[in-house]
Amino acid sequence: MEDLLGNIYCWFESLFGQNLAEHLWGYNCVTQIYDGKNLFNSIGLITAGVSLVFVLAYYYLPLYFFNHPRSNRWWNWLIILLIAGIINFFIAYGWTVNDFLNGNIGDCLMYTRDEQGNIIAQHIFTSDCWLFGLSNLFVSTLFFIGWSLVFKWWSRNCKHSPLF
Amino acid sequence: MRICKPCDEKTWPPGAARKEEMHIFRPRQNAAPRGQTTRPAYALGVTSKPKKKDSDMKIDKTIYKDRKERQIGMTANHTSRPDKVLFFADPHFLFFKSLPTLHTLASRTSRHTDQNLPKSAIQPTHKRNSNYLNLNIKQMSKVIQTLYVFAVIILLASCGNSGKKTNEEIALKDAIKVETIKPTVNVYIENSGSMDGFVNRGNEFTSFITSYLTDISIKYSNDINLYYINSQIIPLGSDLTNFTSRLDANSFRQMGGNRGETHIFQLLDTILKVKDHNSISIFITDGIFSPGRSRDASNYIVDQYNGIKHAFSNYSRSNPKAAVVVYQLLSQFNGTFFDRNDRPIVNVREELPYYVWLIGDLAKIKKLVDSVLITNVRSSNDPNIFAISKGNRKVNYAVKMGSGNFKLDRSNPLKEITNLKRDKRTGKVKFSVDADLSGFLLNNDYLLNPSNYKSSNSNYQFNIKNAVSNPHGYTHTFEFTADNVHKGNVTILLKSQIPQWVEDVNDNEGLNVIQGKTYGIRYQIHSVYEAFTFNNINYTEITINIK
């Protein structure tokens, strides 16, 4: 069960790469075991939380553009989904790029070295962090859809948004 | 409900109840205002009940000054209440249902009673039983108090000095001790008649012995004991300079002993029986069996083979970390050569092998081998090496992260692979395993030769190369490839094998001088090999599980 979020993210592993995925799983190059923090869970829970907040706001917050008769349109729901997704995109990018820039990613995941210790290949780049952010946007979308299906039924104004 | 205010004469309000509380908190200031009655001394205890309902909550009136003087509390005369109260609970009450036992039975007077009942029904009727019960309770209380004291003492004792910490300190000291004590090196040079041709000043043999022993004394240990050995051990002291200056045939002859026959088994057996765990033995010999004229050589050599095997078997059994290294070197021989029937062949000038045996604890031998590289010693001439130690040792190894298209099993990432797939670029299944093979007395050529390994899964081809720089101490990398994914275990066995040079330099006849060959050397090496590999012929094994 603790690997559930990680397994969801790994649907998009081809986007951000296996080595960054191993870092996010908590692989420790020094001990060679997964004794680090499972960042998929941390980022996934934040993503789920942000999505939930936006879903609850959309369906129950009595403000214009949220739980309002004029907001009862599918594209209103889509805009909220995109806002939540973009926030989660930057959360995931920020988290991973912070690890990347601060050297928190293990050397064995970052580089391949020769017998003298010289770097002969690099495996993780900032572009992988952007792509992980994109993956998180997709995951955020999944959460948003899921939360919407759960919470829409009791909304006064947006019960039928986006569908049914 | 009212709260007592601080004990100040000016703010002190009249009233018996407050005075009483004042007496309770500040016994020294218990003088009542004029015209008011004071309560008797026995009523001044903390158990006295307040007169009024609104005065049952009290505030400690101890001022900061008092607190400063009385840091521990409970002992000073002006104590109002203890700073700290320790509650000792009998675990029995915490974990078990309270049952009416001797020490839990309340006295009859303390039981809950219906006040509407007549007095006779409430008050105790059996005074004798009640007293008996109270007596038992008092005795039990004393026992429990004593037990508490013991329990507290034991707890304090156990907290103050944990055994683990002590053990760690002892272990650390032992480790340092092992590191700082240098081993003793016992050098045995065979001085039988057949060795005379080797000890010609300036040839490879004498040059090597001088350089090697000097390097050992500088780089490994200067605690060196020198011996000649034939039918007996002849001590030569520890003076290396004196020894090397006298390394010639005359000195060999002068030192005596039975120089006519060379029984390798007896020589080795004598060396192996030296029981000193902090020493290693170096045995320098031409390795030629000399049975003497009266013995049948073929029977003799088999007896020697069995004797050596038995001696080393006992040695390795009593020293589980025992190891043996044999260097085979070449030197110009100039003198009389004795064949297997002890027939002398005079004026032989030939390049013949001689052997340097290192016998001792694996770690010490390993350190010697690494400290004094044989190839760097003058006149070593690229020696052949045979090394053996007890097999079935565990080594550190791990699947190399990122060496293929797979995932590591998160519960056992060192040794288990999941989701193994073909590499998109090469179209082959591949993965690599890093291993630390530095703990063996095997040279890199041996370790890099795939023929010295055996794989349990023929679907995977493998090769070995030196590991890339890593912080884990891995020395070699096994690269596995296959056309398809084959799930299951892949086991690599590092075999203990006799090197080919043993057969190449062996002379089966022993009747003539043959350049670079030694009569019966294969029997000596095989007997040692079999003694060490009696239970297990593999040094180690590396197993990877592909799920």
XYZ file of C-alpha atoms in Angstrom:
711
model
C 0.000 0.000 0.000
C 2.878 2.352 0.757
C 4.082 1.881 -2.802
C 0.723 2.805 -4.325
C 1.571 6.397 -5.121
C 5.000 5.432 -6.418
C 3.454 2.879 -8.702
C 1.083 5.511 -10.063
C 3.976 7.856 -10.765
C 5.857 5.050 -12.464
C 3.203 4.969 -15.177
C 4.994 8.108 -16.347
C 8.545 6.916 -15.558
C 9.502 6.959 -19.207
C 9.050 10.719 -19.070
C 11.365 11.573 -16.194
C 13.691 8.570 -16.247
C 14.510 5.560 -14.137
C 17.313 7.170 -12.168
C 15.207 10.059 -10.928
C 12.516 7.530 -10.097
C 14.985 5.566 -7.974
C 15.910 8.743 -6.131
C 12.243 9.410 -5.486
C 11.790 5.853 -4.258
C 14.416 6.612 -1.611
C 17.406 4.714 -2.995
C 20.574 5.490 -1.053
C 23.781 5.145 -3.040
C 25.863 4.843 0.106
C 23.968 2.003 1.716
C 22.682 0.644 -1.617
C 19.257 0.080 -0.183
C 16.004 2.008 -0.173
C 16.409 3.558 3.225
C 15.703 7.134 2.132
C 12.369 8.861 2.305
C 9.859 7.738 -0.302
C 9.347 11.076 -2.035
C 6.595 9.693 -4.228
C 4.478 9.441 -1.123
C 5.383 12.923 0.073
C 4.776 14.603 -3.268
C 1.758 12.411 -3.997
C 0.063 13.292 -0.726
C 0.650 16.990 -1.277
C -0.728 16.624 -4.792
C -3.777 14.779 -3.496
C -4.278 17.452 -0.833
C -4.022 20.373 -3.255
C -6.433 18.662 -5.609
C -8.841 17.994 -2.770
C -8.771 21.620 -1.633
C -9.566 22.831 -5.125
C -12.316 20.261 -5.606
C -13.931 21.193 -2.298
C -13.600 24.876 -3.147
C -15.143 24.389 -6.540
C -18.122 22.459 -5.273
C -18.744 24.059 -1.897
C -17.055 27.473 -1.566
C -19.789 30.071 -2.097
C -17.738 32.441 -4.188
C -17.886 33.528 -7.768
C -16.179 31.018 -10.020
C -16.486 28.325 -7.403
C -19.787 27.067 -6.023
C -21.855 29.540 -7.996
C -24.704 29.115 -10.488
C -22.620 30.753 -13.182
C -19.744 28.364 -12.583
C -21.802 25.331 -13.355
C -20.023 24.667 -16.621
C -17.581 21.940 -17.572
C -14.930 24.428 -18.611
C -15.149 26.094 -15.212
C -14.332 22.748 -13.684
C -11.553 22.288 -16.221
C -10.027 25.644 -15.362
C -9.951 24.730 -11.681
C -8.410 21.383 -12.597
C -5.707 23.130 -14.597
C -4.983 25.576 -11.793
C -4.572 22.710 -9.344
C -2.477 20.833 -11.896
C -0.154 23.773 -12.507
C 0.348 24.269 -8.782
C 1.208 20.600 -8.425
C 3.429 20.818 -11.483
C 5.563 23.447 -9.809
C 5.543 21.648 -6.483
C 6.996 18.531 -8.095
C 9.443 20.466 -10.232
C 10.557 22.592 -7.284
C 11.077 19.585 -5.053
C 13.153 17.610 -7.526
C 15.143 20.522 -8.889
C 15.959 21.489 -5.327
C 17.354 17.997 -4.725
C 19.184 18.183 -8.036
C 20.812 21.535 -7.366
C 21.673 20.782 -3.748
C 23.341 17.484 -4.562
C 20.784 15.397 -2.701
C 20.580 12.890 -5.527
C 23.040 10.044 -5.051
C 26.160 9.967 -7.167
C 25.412 6.485 -8.442
C 22.096 7.764 -9.796
C 23.506 10.957 -11.220
C 26.594 9.711 -13.007
C 28.466 6.808 -14.507
C 32.149 7.001 -13.711
C 35.198 5.252 -15.081
C 37.808 3.365 -13.052
C 39.594 6.604 -12.225
C 36.396 8.196 -10.994
C 35.919 10.503 -13.956
C 32.351 11.146 -15.056
C 31.621 9.488 -18.356
C 27.843 9.932 -18.384
C 25.211 11.949 -16.584
C 21.769 10.463 -16.095
C 19.667 13.177 -14.486
C 19.200 16.695 -15.831
C 16.919 19.605 -14.959
C 14.760 18.617 -17.917
C 13.923 15.435 -16.002
C 12.684 17.620 -13.158
C 10.404 19.498 -15.543
C 9.147 16.216 -16.895
C 8.512 14.943 -13.403
C 6.503 18.119 -12.825
C 4.511 17.265 -15.927
C 3.970 13.768 -14.572
C 2.704 15.287 -11.370
C 0.285 17.409 -13.360
C -1.132 14.206 -14.795
C -1.337 12.630 -11.368
C -2.971 15.779 -10.075
C -5.546 15.476 -12.845
C -6.309 11.917 -11.797
C -6.762 13.003 -8.207
C -8.932 15.925 -9.254
C -11.212 13.694 -11.279
C -11.385 11.201 -8.445
C -12.176 13.794 -5.796
C -14.755 15.396 -8.112
C -16.572 12.099 -8.496
C -16.606 11.730 -4.734
C -17.645 15.221 -3.659
C -19.744 16.647 -6.488
C -23.021 15.037 -5.428
C -23.703 17.314 -2.469
C -22.843 20.572 -4.214
C -25.700 23.055 -4.411
C -24.738 24.698 -7.692
C -22.137 22.540 -9.418
C -23.568 19.080 -8.861
C -23.763 18.424 -12.578
C -20.358 19.815 -13.473
C -18.456 18.618 -15.431
C -20.784 15.723 -16.377
C -23.821 13.809 -15.173
C -14.030 28.205 46.840
C -11.378 30.653 47.825
C -7.700 30.671 47.405
C -5.259 31.541 50.132
C -3.284 34.604 49.364
C 0.429 34.935 49.958
C 1.550 34.986 53.477
C 1.781 38.685 54.119
C 0.950 40.254 57.484
C -0.683 43.230 55.833
C -2.973 41.273 53.632
C -3.659 38.564 56.101
C -7.413 38.547 56.749
C -8.791 37.410 60.042
C -10.421 34.020 60.234
C -9.709 30.711 61.904
C -9.631 28.687 58.730
C -7.065 30.916 57.096
C -4.944 30.919 60.205
C -5.017 27.186 60.188
C -3.826 27.106 56.615
C -1.174 29.606 57.491
C 0.052 27.260 60.157
C 0.102 24.485 57.672
C 2.199 26.317 55.134
C 4.454 28.367 57.299
C 4.981 26.710 60.667
C 7.446 29.363 61.840
C 4.898 32.081 61.455
C 2.181 30.319 63.340
C 1.673 32.980 65.968
C -1.954 33.931 65.828
C -3.064 37.512 66.011
C -3.881 38.719 69.433
C -7.248 37.761 70.712
C -7.617 34.758 68.478
C -7.262 31.195 69.526
C -4.690 28.889 68.077
C -5.230 25.287 67.235
C -3.284 22.634 69.058
C -0.027 21.366 67.537
C -1.409 17.980 66.558
C -3.926 19.726 64.347
C -1.275 21.478 62.299
C -0.460 18.557 60.018
C -1.235 18.533 56.341
C -4.002 16.056 56.964
C -6.079 18.440 59.003
C -9.309 19.234 57.245
C -10.209 22.813 56.445
C -13.065 24.196 58.434
C -14.735 25.869 55.537
C -15.606 24.520 52.170
C -14.276 27.595 50.434
C -10.734 27.112 51.679
C -9.876 23.686 50.378
C -7.671 24.858 47.520
C -4.256 26.102 48.567
C -1.469 27.924 46.900
C 2.086 27.350 47.864
C 3.223 30.449 49.656
C 6.870 29.616 49.547
C 8.729 32.657 48.380
C 11.580 32.601 45.926
C 14.084 33.092 48.701
C 12.909 29.926 50.425
C 13.017 28.041 47.194
C 16.550 29.134 46.616
C 17.627 27.865 49.997
C 15.746 24.654 49.709
C 16.411 23.227 46.303
C 15.572 19.657 47.031
C 12.546 20.110 49.200
C 10.793 17.997 51.794
C 13.606 18.236 54.300
C 13.642 21.821 55.488
C 11.570 22.942 58.433
C 9.775 25.559 56.358
C 8.716 23.047 53.781
C 5.255 23.715 52.572
C 5.070 20.800 50.183
C 7.573 18.663 48.344
C 9.021 19.931 45.109
C 8.974 16.456 43.640
C 6.887 13.542 44.680
C 7.860 10.098 43.525
C 5.059 7.632 43.096
C 6.149 4.046 43.188
C 3.503 1.823 41.728
C 3.397 -1.895 42.189
C 3.222 -3.263 38.609
C 0.863 -5.837 39.908
C -1.817 -3.173 40.194
C -1.137 -1.887 36.740
C -1.501 -5.068 34.828
C -3.744 -7.369 36.797
C -7.243 -7.150 37.969
C -7.355 -6.175 41.583
C -8.400 -9.069 43.724
C -8.876 -9.067 47.450
C -5.573 -10.312 48.715
C -3.872 -9.748 52.013
C -2.262 -6.500 50.985
C -5.208 -5.238 48.956
C -7.924 -5.953 51.492
C -9.085 -2.803 53.144
C -9.829 -2.743 56.775
C -13.429 -3.045 57.720
C -13.647 0.542 58.817
C -12.452 1.855 55.506
C -14.973 -0.006 53.452
C -17.819 1.812 51.839
C -20.799 1.505 54.055
C -24.358 2.532 53.902
C -24.712 5.270 56.470
C -28.347 4.516 56.858
C -27.564 1.177 58.399
C -27.405 0.894 62.168
C -24.025 1.543 63.785
C -23.574 -2.047 64.784
C -23.843 -3.102 61.165
C -21.134 -0.686 60.073
C -18.571 -1.036 62.808
C -16.259 -4.051 62.898
C -17.379 -6.968 64.976
C -14.245 -9.153 64.851
C -11.491 -7.026 66.263
C -9.045 -9.866 66.531
C -9.272 -10.702 62.858
C -9.015 -7.066 61.963
C -5.803 -6.606 63.945
C -4.346 -9.735 62.438
C -5.175 -8.420 59.015
C -3.572 -5.032 59.759
C -0.433 -6.767 61.001
C -0.140 -8.758 57.789
C -0.663 -5.665 55.734
C 2.145 -3.925 57.608
C 4.472 -6.854 57.056
C 3.595 -7.010 53.409
C 4.181 -3.293 53.084
C 7.664 -3.693 54.507
C 8.392 -6.480 52.067
C 7.122 -4.417 49.168
C 9.152 -1.407 50.287
C 12.242 -3.572 50.448
C 11.514 -4.873 46.984
C 11.099 -1.325 45.719
C 14.498 -0.404 47.106
C 16.101 -3.384 45.396
C 14.283 -2.634 42.172
C 15.448 0.986 42.221
C 19.034 -0.089 42.943
C 18.949 -2.574 40.087
C 17.458 -0.016 37.726
C 20.043 2.579 38.639
C 22.810 0.060 38.280
C 21.635 -1.052 34.863
C 21.164 2.503 33.620
C 24.566 3.668 34.740
C 26.648 1.189 32.805
C 25.243 -0.533 29.800
C 26.926 -3.743 28.817
C 26.844 -2.869 25.185
C 28.935 0.211 25.667
C 31.499 -1.711 27.668
C 31.730 -4.416 25.071
C 32.193 -1.898 22.311
C 35.051 -0.295 24.148
C 36.720 -3.638 24.708
C 36.240 -4.620 21.089
C 37.727 -1.349 19.942
C 40.771 -1.814 22.117
C 41.219 -5.336 20.804
C 40.961 -4.114 17.246
C 43.625 -1.499 17.854
C 45.802 -4.067 19.550
C 45.612 -6.364 16.545
C 46.527 -3.504 14.260
C 49.504 -2.335 16.275
C 51.187 -5.688 16.984
C 53.310 -6.711 14.074
C 53.507 -10.418 13.341
C 56.636 -12.448 13.729
C 58.105 -13.772 10.511
C 59.830 -17.133 10.805
C 62.015 -17.792 7.787
C 63.063 -21.392 7.145
C 65.630 -22.029 4.445
C 66.181 -25.607 3.472
C 69.911 -26.324 3.660
C 69.991 -29.852 2.299
C 72.765 -30.784 -0.143
C 70.563 -30.187 -3.165
C 70.287 -26.492 -2.232
C 74.040 -25.850 -2.422
C 73.845 -25.112 -6.128
C 71.419 -22.250 -5.511
C 73.449 -20.376 -2.925
C 75.986 -18.842 -5.225
C 76.649 -15.256 -4.373
C 75.127 -12.879 -6.897
C 72.745 -15.290 -8.557
C 68.962 -14.821 -8.647
C 68.356 -16.969 -5.584
C 70.609 -15.122 -3.160
C 69.675 -11.796 -4.673
C 65.987 -12.517 -4.262
C 66.303 -13.856 -0.698
C 68.296 -10.826 0.371
C 65.921 -8.347 -1.256
C 62.768 -10.116 -0.169
C 63.709 -10.429 3.473
C 64.940 -6.861 3.543
C 61.671 -5.622 2.034
C 59.730 -7.645 4.578
C 61.684 -6.164 7.443
C 61.033 -2.653 6.107
C 57.470 -2.887 4.844
C 55.888 -5.639 6.888
C 57.611 -6.621 10.115
C 61.142 -6.350 11.403
C 60.541 -9.158 13.847
C 62.198 -11.855 11.746
C 63.579 -15.154 13.002
C 65.884 -17.031 10.673
C 66.349 -20.795 10.548
C 67.959 -23.463 8.459
C 65.875 -26.556 8.186
C 66.705 -30.101 7.120
C 66.203 -33.006 9.488
C 66.128 -30.421 12.267
C 65.517 -26.716 12.744
C 68.727 -24.725 13.177
C 68.141 -21.231 14.582
C 70.244 -18.470 13.080
C 69.029 -15.529 15.124
C 67.457 -12.383 13.784
C 70.376 -10.534 12.277
C 69.360 -10.180 8.684
C 72.585 -8.556 7.555
C 74.717 -11.296 9.038
C 72.443 -13.953 7.565
C 72.493 -12.618 4.013
C 76.257 -12.120 4.098
C 76.697 -15.792 4.972
C 74.254 -17.157 2.412
C 76.576 -19.677 0.740
C 77.233 -23.417 0.502
C 79.974 -23.361 3.139
C 77.668 -21.862 5.679
C 75.023 -24.448 4.742
C 77.470 -27.234 5.355
C 78.813 -25.803 8.587
C 75.435 -25.520 10.230
C 75.009 -29.280 10.184
C 71.896 -31.462 10.314
C 71.125 -34.367 8.001
C 71.700 -32.787 4.588
C 71.603 -36.051 2.664
C 67.825 -36.459 2.267
C 64.948 -34.015 1.758
C 61.588 -35.132 3.040
C 59.328 -32.218 2.138
C 56.502 -33.589 4.247
C 58.633 -33.669 7.383
C 59.918 -30.171 6.727
C 56.426 -28.777 6.239
C 55.076 -30.737 9.163
C 57.771 -29.279 11.404
C 56.908 -25.766 10.270
C 53.161 -26.292 10.653
C 53.568 -27.465 14.209
C 54.930 -24.114 15.284
C 51.950 -22.867 17.290
C 52.159 -19.122 17.252
C 49.061 -17.340 16.084
C 50.880 -14.089 15.630
C 53.467 -15.441 13.267
C 53.735 -16.447 9.680
C 56.205 -18.893 8.218
C 58.247 -18.503 5.087
C 59.735 -21.712 3.792
C 62.330 -21.500 1.013
C 63.152 -24.760 -0.756
C 64.057 -26.263 -4.092
C 60.999 -28.494 -3.682
C 62.770 -31.614 -4.871
C 61.938 -34.869 -3.149
C 65.077 -36.766 -2.185
C 63.961 -40.146 -0.898
C 67.470 -41.515 -0.559
C 68.980 -44.556 -2.180
C 67.236 -47.195 -0.126
C 63.635 -46.142 -0.889
C 61.333 -46.778 -3.846
C 60.766 -43.297 -5.250
C 57.242 -43.855 -6.601
C 55.957 -45.213 -3.284
C 57.852 -42.568 -1.408
C 56.300 -39.717 -3.355
C 52.794 -41.032 -2.686
C 53.588 -41.279 1.000
C 54.873 -37.723 0.930
C 51.740 -36.594 -0.871
C 49.501 -38.188 1.763
C 51.665 -36.866 4.581
C 51.546 -33.287 3.324
C 47.821 -33.545 2.732
C 47.268 -34.830 6.242
C 49.491 -32.194 7.805
C 47.769 -29.325 6.000
C 44.361 -30.797 6.649
C 45.068 -30.746 10.375
C 46.518 -27.295 10.086
C 43.539 -25.844 8.232
C 41.165 -27.553 10.642
C 42.839 -26.022 13.665
C 43.256 -22.680 11.851
C 40.053 -21.955 9.950
C 41.576 -18.771 8.555
C 44.738 -20.491 7.381
C 46.191 -19.696 4.006
C 49.110 -20.831 1.908
C 50.856 -19.060 -0.944
C 53.521 -20.713 -3.054
C 55.746 -18.630 -5.313
C 57.652 -20.498 -7.948
C 60.780 -18.610 -9.001
C 63.749 -19.377 -11.191
C 67.418 -19.082 -10.458
C 70.663 -20.114 -12.000
C 71.767 -23.388 -10.395
C 75.507 -24.042 -10.301
C 76.566 -27.169 -8.487
C 75.729 -30.775 -7.871
C 72.208 -31.932 -8.605
C 70.797 -35.043 -6.917
C 68.271 -37.136 -8.787
C 65.395 -39.053 -7.156
C 67.696 -41.971 -6.316
C 70.129 -39.564 -4.685
C 72.561 -40.041 -7.541
C 74.726 -36.905 -7.868
C 74.986 -35.100 -11.194
C 77.947 -32.792 -10.894
C 78.657 -29.419 -12.441
C 75.102 -28.676 -13.381
C 74.613 -25.178 -14.752
C 70.933 -24.758 -15.412
C 68.055 -22.450 -14.617
C 66.012 -24.362 -12.068
C 62.941 -23.519 -10.033
C 62.870 -22.881 -6.320
C 59.857 -22.200 -4.151
C 58.866 -19.764 -1.447
C 56.017 -20.943 0.740
C 54.059 -18.475 2.845
C 52.042 -20.200 5.554
C 49.874 -18.543 8.173
C 46.724 -16.651 8.923
C 44.931 -15.369 5.830
C 44.828 -11.742 6.953
C 48.523 -11.714 7.806
C 49.518 -13.447 4.611
C 47.310 -11.107 2.634
C 48.931 -8.131 4.268
C 52.392 -9.475 3.520
C 51.508 -10.189 -0.087
C 50.061 -6.697 -0.515
C 52.862 -4.964 1.377
C 55.738 -6.695 -0.357
C 54.696 -7.196 -3.937
C 56.616 -10.163 -5.197
C 56.884 -8.757 -8.687
C 58.639 -5.678 -7.332
C 61.310 -7.677 -5.531
C 64.649 -7.788 -7.283
C 65.321 -11.031 -9.222
C 61.775 -12.299 -8.778
C 61.478 -12.762 -12.572
C 57.705 -12.828 -12.870
C 56.978 -15.725 -10.511
C 54.214 -18.283 -10.787
C 51.813 -18.162 -7.886
C 49.619 -20.704 -6.208
C 47.412 -19.506 -3.368
C 44.836 -21.309 -1.339
C 42.655 -20.593 1.652
C 39.505 -22.046 3.091
C 36.520 -21.755 0.750
C 32.893 -20.802 1.060
C 33.570 -17.313 2.279
C 30.950 -14.609 2.046
C 31.769 -11.518 0.032
C 29.968 -8.217 -0.391
C 28.195 -7.816 -3.671
C 25.307 -5.856 -5.095
C 23.411 -5.458 -8.319
C 24.680 -2.338 -9.985
C 22.066 0.365 -10.188
C 21.390 1.519 -13.735
C 23.345 -1.277 -15.416
C 20.328 -2.403 -17.423
C 16.621 -2.084 -17.914
C 15.380 -3.441 -14.609
C 14.308 -2.432 -11.167
C 15.820 -3.443 -7.897
C 13.621 -5.263 -5.487
C 12.993 -2.738 -2.763
C 13.027 -5.333 -0.001
C 16.357 -6.798 -1.126
C 17.926 -4.369 -3.584
C 21.415 -5.829 -3.306
C 20.573 -9.245 -4.629
C 17.197 -9.187 -6.327
C 16.060 -7.812 -9.659
C 12.511 -7.263 -10.786
C 10.956 -6.201 -14.040
C 14.029 -7.119 -16.089
C 13.586 -6.150 -19.731
C 15.611 -5.879 -22.896
C 17.768 -2.842 -23.271
C 16.180 -0.631 -25.908
C 19.488 0.327 -27.466
C 21.193 -3.065 -27.667
C 18.129 -5.289 -27.716
C 19.723 -7.540 -25.071
C 18.912 -8.270 -21.511
C 21.735 -7.084 -19.312
C 22.624 -6.320 -15.744
C 25.824 -6.023 -13.737
C 26.879 -7.072 -10.275
C 29.645 -5.412 -8.268
C 31.605 -7.626 -5.892
C 34.429 -7.208 -3.437
C 36.912 -9.990 -4.175
C 39.812 -8.365 -2.389
C 39.682 -10.779 0.522
C 41.252 -13.627 -1.401
C 44.889 -14.384 -2.043
C 44.197 -14.444 -5.733
C 45.871 -12.186 -8.199
C 43.881 -10.079 -10.595
C 44.635 -12.311 -13.563
C 43.001 -15.208 -11.778
C 39.986 -13.108 -10.833
C 39.540 -11.698 -14.339
C 39.660 -15.105 -15.990
C 36.088 -16.368 -16.674
C 37.321 -19.956 -16.686
C 37.840 -19.659 -12.926
C 34.108 -19.138 -12.481
C 31.139 -21.368 -12.928
C 27.640 -20.100 -13.644
C 24.513 -21.943 -12.577
C 22.436 -20.390 -15.332
C 23.825 -20.912 -18.815
C 21.246 -18.562 -20.319
C 23.290 -15.649 -19.097
C 26.757 -15.059 -20.484
C 29.054 -13.104 -18.266
C 32.420 -11.433 -18.221
C 34.456 -9.889 -15.434
C 36.222 -6.588 -15.339
C 37.702 -4.333 -12.719
C 35.070 -2.310 -10.917
C 34.846 1.420 -11.431
C 35.785 3.665 -8.563
C 33.242 3.246 -5.790
C 32.956 3.936 -2.080
C 31.894 0.386 -1.227
C 35.174 -1.374 -1.879
C 33.934 -3.386 -4.817
C 36.854 -4.633 -6.854
C 35.222 -6.434 -9.767
C 32.111 -6.167 -11.889
C 30.306 -9.125 -13.431
C 28.414 -8.150 -16.579
C 25.588 -10.510 -17.470
C 23.878 -10.557 -20.834
C 21.182 -12.719 -22.384
C 18.964 -12.666 -25.418
C 15.820 -13.066 -23.366
C 14.729 -12.664 -19.800
C 15.166 -15.836 -17.772
C 13.758 -15.634 -14.304
C 15.255 -17.430 -11.352
C 18.565 -17.501 -9.574
C 21.847 -16.785 -11.295
C 24.750 -18.071 -9.234
C 28.404 -17.475 -9.981
C 30.941 -19.678 -8.223
C 34.548 -18.598 -7.852
C 36.362 -21.872 -8.206
C 39.462 -22.840 -6.359
C 41.710 -24.222 -9.071
C 45.259 -25.390 -9.382
C 46.989 -23.154 -11.904
C 48.327 -24.628 -15.085
C 51.937 -23.758 -14.280
C 51.974 -26.554 -11.670
C 51.644 -29.158 -14.406
C 54.004 -27.266 -16.660
C 56.895 -27.229 -14.202
C 56.337 -30.730 -12.864
C 58.902 -33.426 -13.622
C 57.497 -36.917 -13.187
C 60.755 -38.791 -13.545
C 63.298 -36.962 -11.449
C 66.192 -38.703 -13.134
C 67.743 -35.804 -15.042
C 68.126 -32.101 -14.712
C 65.385 -30.437 -16.757
C 65.396 -26.702 -17.135
C 62.574 -25.034 -15.260
C 61.147 -28.264 -13.865
C 60.944 -29.819 -10.432
C 60.542 -33.439 -9.573
C 57.216 -34.104 -7.854
C 56.096 -30.507 -7.349
C 52.575 -31.348 -8.509
C 52.231 -33.783 -5.611
C 53.098 -31.074 -3.146
C 50.702 -28.513 -4.604
C 47.879 -31.023 -5.083
C 48.186 -32.278 -1.537
C 47.865 -28.731 -0.157
C 45.005 -27.952 -2.523
C 43.079 -31.057 -1.533
C 43.647 -30.437 2.143
C 42.089 -26.996 1.836
C 39.280 -27.925 -0.543
C 38.201 -31.104 1.136
C 34.731 -29.737 1.944
C 34.288 -27.009 -0.604
C 36.111 -26.319 -3.830
C 34.659 -22.827 -4.282
C 36.073 -19.718 -2.711
C 32.743 -17.978 -2.742
C 29.469 -17.674 -4.568
C 27.408 -14.764 -5.799
C 23.694 -15.291 -6.279
C 21.257 -12.894 -7.916
C 17.546 -13.577 -7.957
C 15.667 -12.403 -11.036
C 11.967 -12.117 -10.313
